[in-house]
mmCIF file of C-alpha atoms in Angstrom:
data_model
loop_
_atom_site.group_PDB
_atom_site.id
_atom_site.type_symbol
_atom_site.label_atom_id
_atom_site.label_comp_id
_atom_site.label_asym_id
_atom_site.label_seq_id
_atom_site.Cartn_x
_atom_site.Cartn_y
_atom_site.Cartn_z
ATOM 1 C CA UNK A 1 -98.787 -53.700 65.996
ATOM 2 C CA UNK A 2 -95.328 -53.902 64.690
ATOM 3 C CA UNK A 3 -96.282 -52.992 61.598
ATOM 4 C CA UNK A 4 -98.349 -49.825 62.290
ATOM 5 C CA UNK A 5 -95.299 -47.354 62.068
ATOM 6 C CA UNK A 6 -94.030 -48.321 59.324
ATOM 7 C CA UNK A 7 -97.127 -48.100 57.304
ATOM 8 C CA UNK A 8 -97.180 -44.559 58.619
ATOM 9 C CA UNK A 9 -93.644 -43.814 57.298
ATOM 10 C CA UNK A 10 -94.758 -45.384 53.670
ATOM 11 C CA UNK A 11 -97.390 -42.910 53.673
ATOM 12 C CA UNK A 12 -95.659 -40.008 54.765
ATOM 13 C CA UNK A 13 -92.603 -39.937 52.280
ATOM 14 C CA UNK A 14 -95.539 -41.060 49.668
ATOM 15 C CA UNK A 15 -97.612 -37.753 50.414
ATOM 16 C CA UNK A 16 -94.514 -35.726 50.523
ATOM 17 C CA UNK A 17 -93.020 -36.943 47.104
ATOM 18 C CA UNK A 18 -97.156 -35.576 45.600
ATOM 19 C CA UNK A 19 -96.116 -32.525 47.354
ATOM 20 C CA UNK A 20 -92.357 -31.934 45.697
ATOM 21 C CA UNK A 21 -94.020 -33.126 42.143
ATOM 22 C CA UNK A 22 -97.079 -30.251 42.909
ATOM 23 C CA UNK A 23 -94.347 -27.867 43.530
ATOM 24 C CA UNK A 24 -91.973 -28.604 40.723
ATOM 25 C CA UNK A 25 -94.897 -28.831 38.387
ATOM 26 C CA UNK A 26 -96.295 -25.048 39.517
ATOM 27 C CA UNK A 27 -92.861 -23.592 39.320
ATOM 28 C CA UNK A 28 -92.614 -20.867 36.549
ATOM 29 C CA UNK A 29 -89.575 -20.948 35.138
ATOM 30 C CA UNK A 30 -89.254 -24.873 34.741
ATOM 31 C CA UNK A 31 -92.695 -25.097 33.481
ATOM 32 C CA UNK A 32 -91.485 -22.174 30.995
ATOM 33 C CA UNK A 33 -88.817 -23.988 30.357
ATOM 34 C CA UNK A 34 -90.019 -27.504 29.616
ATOM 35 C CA UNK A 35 -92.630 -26.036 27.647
ATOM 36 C CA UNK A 36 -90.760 -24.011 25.581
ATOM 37 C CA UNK A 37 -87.766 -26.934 24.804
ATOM 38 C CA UNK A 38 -85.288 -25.064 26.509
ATOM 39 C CA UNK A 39 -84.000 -28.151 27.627
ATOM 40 C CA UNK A 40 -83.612 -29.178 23.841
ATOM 41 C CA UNK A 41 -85.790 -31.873 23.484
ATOM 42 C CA UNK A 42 -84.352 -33.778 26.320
ATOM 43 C CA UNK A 43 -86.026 -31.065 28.418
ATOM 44 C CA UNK A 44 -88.908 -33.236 29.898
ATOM 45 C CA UNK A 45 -86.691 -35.791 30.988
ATOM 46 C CA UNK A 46 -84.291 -33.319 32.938
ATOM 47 C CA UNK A 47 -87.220 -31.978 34.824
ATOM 48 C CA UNK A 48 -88.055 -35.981 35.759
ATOM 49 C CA UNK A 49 -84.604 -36.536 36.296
ATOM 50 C CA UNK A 50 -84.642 -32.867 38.798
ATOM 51 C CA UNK A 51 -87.583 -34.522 40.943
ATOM 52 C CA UNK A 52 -86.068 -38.092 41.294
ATOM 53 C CA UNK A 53 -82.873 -36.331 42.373
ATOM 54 C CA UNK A 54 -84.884 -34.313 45.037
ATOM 55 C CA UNK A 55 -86.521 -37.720 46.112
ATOM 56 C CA UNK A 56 -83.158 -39.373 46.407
ATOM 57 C CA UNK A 57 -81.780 -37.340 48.690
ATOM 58 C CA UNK A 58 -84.984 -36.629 50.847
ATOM 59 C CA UNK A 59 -86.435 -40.305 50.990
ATOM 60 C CA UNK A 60 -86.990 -40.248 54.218
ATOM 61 C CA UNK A 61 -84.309 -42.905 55.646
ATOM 62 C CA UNK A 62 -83.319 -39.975 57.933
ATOM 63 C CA UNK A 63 -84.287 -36.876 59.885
ATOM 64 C CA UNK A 64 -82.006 -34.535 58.563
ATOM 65 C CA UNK A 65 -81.876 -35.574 54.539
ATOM 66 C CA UNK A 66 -78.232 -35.479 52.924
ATOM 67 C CA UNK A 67 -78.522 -31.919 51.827
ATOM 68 C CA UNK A 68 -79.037 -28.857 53.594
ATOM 69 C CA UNK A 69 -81.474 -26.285 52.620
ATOM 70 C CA UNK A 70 -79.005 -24.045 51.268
ATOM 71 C CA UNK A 71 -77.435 -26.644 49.451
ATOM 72 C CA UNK A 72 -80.823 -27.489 47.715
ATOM 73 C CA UNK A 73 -81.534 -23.582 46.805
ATOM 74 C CA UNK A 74 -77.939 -23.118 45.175
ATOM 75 C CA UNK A 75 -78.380 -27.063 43.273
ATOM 76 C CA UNK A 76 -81.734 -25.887 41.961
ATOM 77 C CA UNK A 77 -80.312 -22.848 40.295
ATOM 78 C CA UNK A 78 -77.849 -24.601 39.307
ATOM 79 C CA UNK A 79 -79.499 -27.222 37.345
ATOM 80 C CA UNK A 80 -81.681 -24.873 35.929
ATOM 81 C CA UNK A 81 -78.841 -22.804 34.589
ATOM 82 C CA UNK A 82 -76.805 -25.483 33.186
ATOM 83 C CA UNK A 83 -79.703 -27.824 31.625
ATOM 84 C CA UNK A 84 -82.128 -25.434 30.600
ATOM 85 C CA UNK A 85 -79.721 -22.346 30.276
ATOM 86 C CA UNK A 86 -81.965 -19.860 32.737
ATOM 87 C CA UNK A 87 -80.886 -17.852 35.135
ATOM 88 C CA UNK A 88 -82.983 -17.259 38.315
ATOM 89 C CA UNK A 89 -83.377 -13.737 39.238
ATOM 90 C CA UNK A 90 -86.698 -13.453 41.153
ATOM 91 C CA UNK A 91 -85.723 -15.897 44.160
ATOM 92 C CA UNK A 92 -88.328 -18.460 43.599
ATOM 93 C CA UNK A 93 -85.420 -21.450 43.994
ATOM 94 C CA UNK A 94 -85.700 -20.286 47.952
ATOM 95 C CA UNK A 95 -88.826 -20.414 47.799
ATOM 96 C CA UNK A 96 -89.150 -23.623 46.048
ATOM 97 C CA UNK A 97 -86.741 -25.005 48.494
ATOM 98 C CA UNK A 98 -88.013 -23.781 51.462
ATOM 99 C CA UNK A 99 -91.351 -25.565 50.730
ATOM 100 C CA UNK A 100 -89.604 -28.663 50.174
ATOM 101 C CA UNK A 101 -87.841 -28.585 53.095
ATOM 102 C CA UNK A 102 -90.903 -27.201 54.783
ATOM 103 C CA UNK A 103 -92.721 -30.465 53.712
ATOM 104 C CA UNK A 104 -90.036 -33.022 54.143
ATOM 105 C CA UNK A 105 -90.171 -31.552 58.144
ATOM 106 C CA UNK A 106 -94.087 -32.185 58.737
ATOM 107 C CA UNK A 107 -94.496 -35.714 56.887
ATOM 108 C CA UNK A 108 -91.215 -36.779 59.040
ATOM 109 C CA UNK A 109 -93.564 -35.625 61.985
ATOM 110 C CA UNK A 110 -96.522 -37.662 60.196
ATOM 111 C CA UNK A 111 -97.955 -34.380 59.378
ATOM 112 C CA UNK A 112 -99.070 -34.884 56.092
ATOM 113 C CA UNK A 113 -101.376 -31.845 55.952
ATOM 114 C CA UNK A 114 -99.084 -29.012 54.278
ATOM 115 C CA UNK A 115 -98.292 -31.686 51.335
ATOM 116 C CA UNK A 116 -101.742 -32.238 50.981
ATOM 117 C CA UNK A 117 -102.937 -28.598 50.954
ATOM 118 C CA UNK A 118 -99.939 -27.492 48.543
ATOM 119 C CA UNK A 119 -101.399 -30.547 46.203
ATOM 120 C CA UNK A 120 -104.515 -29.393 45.867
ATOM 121 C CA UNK A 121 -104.167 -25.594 46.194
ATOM 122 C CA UNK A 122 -101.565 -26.396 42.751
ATOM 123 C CA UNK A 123 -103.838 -28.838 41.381
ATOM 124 C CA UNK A 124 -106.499 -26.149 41.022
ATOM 125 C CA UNK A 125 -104.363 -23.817 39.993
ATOM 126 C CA UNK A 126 -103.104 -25.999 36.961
ATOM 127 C CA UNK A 127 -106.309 -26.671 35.896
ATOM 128 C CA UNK A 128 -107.963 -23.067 35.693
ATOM 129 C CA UNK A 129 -104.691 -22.142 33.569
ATOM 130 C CA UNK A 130 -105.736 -18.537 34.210
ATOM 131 C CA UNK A 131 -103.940 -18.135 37.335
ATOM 132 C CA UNK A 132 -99.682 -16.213 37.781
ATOM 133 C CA UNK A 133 -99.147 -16.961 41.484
ATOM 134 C CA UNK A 134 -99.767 -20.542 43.190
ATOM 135 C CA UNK A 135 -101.549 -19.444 46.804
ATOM 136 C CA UNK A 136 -102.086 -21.765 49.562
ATOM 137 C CA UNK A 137 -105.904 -22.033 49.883
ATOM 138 C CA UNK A 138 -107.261 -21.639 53.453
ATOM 139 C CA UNK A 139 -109.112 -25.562 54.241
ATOM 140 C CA UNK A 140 -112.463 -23.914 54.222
ATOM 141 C CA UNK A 141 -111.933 -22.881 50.315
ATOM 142 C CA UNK A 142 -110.759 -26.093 49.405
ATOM 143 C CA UNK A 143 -113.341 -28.082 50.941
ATOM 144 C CA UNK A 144 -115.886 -26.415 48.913
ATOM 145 C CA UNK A 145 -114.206 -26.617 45.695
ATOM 146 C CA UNK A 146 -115.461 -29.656 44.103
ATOM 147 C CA UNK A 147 -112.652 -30.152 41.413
ATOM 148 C CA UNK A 148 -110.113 -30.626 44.100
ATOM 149 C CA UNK A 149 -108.469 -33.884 43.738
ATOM 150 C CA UNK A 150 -108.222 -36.251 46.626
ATOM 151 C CA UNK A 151 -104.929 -37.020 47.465
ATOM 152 C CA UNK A 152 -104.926 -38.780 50.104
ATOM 153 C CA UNK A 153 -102.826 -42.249 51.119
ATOM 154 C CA UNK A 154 -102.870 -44.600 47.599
ATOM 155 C CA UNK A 155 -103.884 -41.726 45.495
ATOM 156 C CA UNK A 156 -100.629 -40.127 46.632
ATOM 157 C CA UNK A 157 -98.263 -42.822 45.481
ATOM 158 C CA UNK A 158 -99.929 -42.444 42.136
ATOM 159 C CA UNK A 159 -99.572 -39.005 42.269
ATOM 160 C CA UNK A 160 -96.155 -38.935 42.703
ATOM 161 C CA UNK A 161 -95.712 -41.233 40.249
ATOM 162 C CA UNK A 162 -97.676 -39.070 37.642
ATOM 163 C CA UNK A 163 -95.940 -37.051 35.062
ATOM 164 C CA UNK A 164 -94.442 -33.895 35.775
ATOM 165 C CA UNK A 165 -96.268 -32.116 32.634
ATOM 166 C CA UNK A 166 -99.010 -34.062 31.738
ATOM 167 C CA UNK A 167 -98.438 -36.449 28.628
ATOM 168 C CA UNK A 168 -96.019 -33.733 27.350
ATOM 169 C CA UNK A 169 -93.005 -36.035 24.683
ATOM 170 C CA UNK A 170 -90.909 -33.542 22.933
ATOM 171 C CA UNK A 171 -87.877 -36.328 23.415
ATOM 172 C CA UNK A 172 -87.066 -37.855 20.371
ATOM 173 C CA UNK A 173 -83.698 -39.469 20.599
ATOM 174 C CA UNK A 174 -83.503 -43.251 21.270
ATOM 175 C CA UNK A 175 -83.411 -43.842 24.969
ATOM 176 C CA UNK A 176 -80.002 -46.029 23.955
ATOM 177 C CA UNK A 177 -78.606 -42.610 22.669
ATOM 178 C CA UNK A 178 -79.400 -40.950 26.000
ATOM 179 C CA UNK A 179 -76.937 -39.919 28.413
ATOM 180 C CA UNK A 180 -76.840 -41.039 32.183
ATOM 181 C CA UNK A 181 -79.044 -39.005 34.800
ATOM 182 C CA UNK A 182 -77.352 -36.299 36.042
ATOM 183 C CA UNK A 183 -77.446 -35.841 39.446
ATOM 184 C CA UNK A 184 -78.385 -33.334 41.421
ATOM 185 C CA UNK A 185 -75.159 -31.521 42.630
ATOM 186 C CA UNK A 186 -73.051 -32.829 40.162
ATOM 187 C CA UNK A 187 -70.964 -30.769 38.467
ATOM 188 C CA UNK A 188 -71.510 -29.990 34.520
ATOM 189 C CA UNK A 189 -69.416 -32.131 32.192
ATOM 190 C CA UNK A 190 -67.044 -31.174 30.071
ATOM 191 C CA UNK A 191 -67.159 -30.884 26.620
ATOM 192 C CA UNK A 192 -64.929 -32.824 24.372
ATOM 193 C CA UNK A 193 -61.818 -30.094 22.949
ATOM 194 C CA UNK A 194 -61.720 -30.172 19.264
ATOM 195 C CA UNK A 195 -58.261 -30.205 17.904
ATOM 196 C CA UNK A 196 -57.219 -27.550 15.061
ATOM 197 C CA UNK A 197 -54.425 -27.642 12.695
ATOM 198 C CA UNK A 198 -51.792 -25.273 11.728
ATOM 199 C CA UNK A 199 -54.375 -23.363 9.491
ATOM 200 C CA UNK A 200 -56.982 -23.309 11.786
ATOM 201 C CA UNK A 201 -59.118 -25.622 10.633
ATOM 202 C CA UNK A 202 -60.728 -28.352 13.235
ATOM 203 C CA UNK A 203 -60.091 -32.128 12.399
ATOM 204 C CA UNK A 204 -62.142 -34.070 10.824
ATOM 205 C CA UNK A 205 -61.675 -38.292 11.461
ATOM 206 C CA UNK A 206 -62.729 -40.066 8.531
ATOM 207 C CA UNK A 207 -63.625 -43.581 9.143
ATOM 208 C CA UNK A 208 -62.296 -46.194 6.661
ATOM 209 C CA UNK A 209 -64.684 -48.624 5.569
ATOM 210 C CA UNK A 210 -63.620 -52.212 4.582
ATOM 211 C CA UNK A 211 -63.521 -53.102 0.901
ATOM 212 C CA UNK A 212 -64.923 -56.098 -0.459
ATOM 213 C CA UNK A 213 -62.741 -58.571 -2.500
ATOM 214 C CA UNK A 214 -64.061 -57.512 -5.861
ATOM 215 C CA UNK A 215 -63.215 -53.634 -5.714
#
């Protein structure tokens, strides 16, 4: 009996983490951006970095996750300023946040319904690729839409754990060339100064090779 409300809590953060990935991956301008490389070609891996950040700080260890709604609205347009270079105008950071937050309140409950329903209302969206706007279906719509995935429990986890944008792999540096996560919050970081000389000119280091004994 012990273990009962824990398996609960597994299942909860699970379904909410297939609700943030539905919701990142139905949000216009990071879609837009991925898409169109953005990003540079690092841009699919900033969006998977973005949703592991989210998960990190709402993992559901606590009530009340480690940053506030506001907080989340301001670090989404943030990151989407300084890694993809766009600037939100049409408020849809609030309302991605808001549904986050929105979510991460009901599957703390063990409510898992709203993650479910913004799962597969997205889901079908994504897959008719005809529609602009993501809307919530009522439950009577989805239940007689056949093509609506069941996400339920397992499939959740494996949801979650999906790619953001499909089988998308514009990245084509070495993952040893690759710079560290950044986090979400963090501040941007700075770029190297490049020293000029008297003329104007920046400074070029040359690197000295060694010479073998016969030259």
């Amino acid at each position: 009996m012990q273990a009962e409300p824990e398996t609960k809590a597994v299942d909860a953060i699970a379904e909410f983490q297939a609700g943030v990935t539905a919701a990142l991956r139905s949000w216009h301008p990071l879609r837009t951006a991925v898409e169109g490389e953005w990003g540079g070609v690092e841009g699919v891996k900033k969006a998977e970095d973005l949703r592991a950040n989210i998960f990190s700080h709402f993992d559901g260890s606590r009530t009340t996750p480690s940053m506030t709604l506001e907080e989340l609205e301001d670090n989404l347009s943030i990151y989407m300023e300084e890694e993809f270079s766009v600037v939100l105008e049409d408020g849809s950071e609030r309302q991605v946040a808001d549904l986050i937050w929105r979510m991460y309140e009901s599957c703390g409950r063990g409510d898992v319904s709203l993650a479910r329903q913004v799962v597969a209302s997205i889901e079908t969206v994504v897959a008719s690729q005809s529609a602009q706007k993501v809307v919530v279906q009522e439950d009577s719509d989805m239940d007689e839409d056949d093509d609506t995935p069941d996400i339920s429990s397992a499939a959740a986890k494996e949801y979650a754990g999906g790619s953001l944008f499909g089988n998308q792999q514009s990245q084509t540096k070495p993952a040893a060339d690759l710079a560290p996560p950044r986090q979400l919050g963090e501040p941007e970081p700075e770029k190297p100064t490049v020293e000029l000389d008297d003329d104007g000119f920046a400074t070029v280091p040359t690197r000295k090779g060694r010479r073998s004994k016969g030259q």
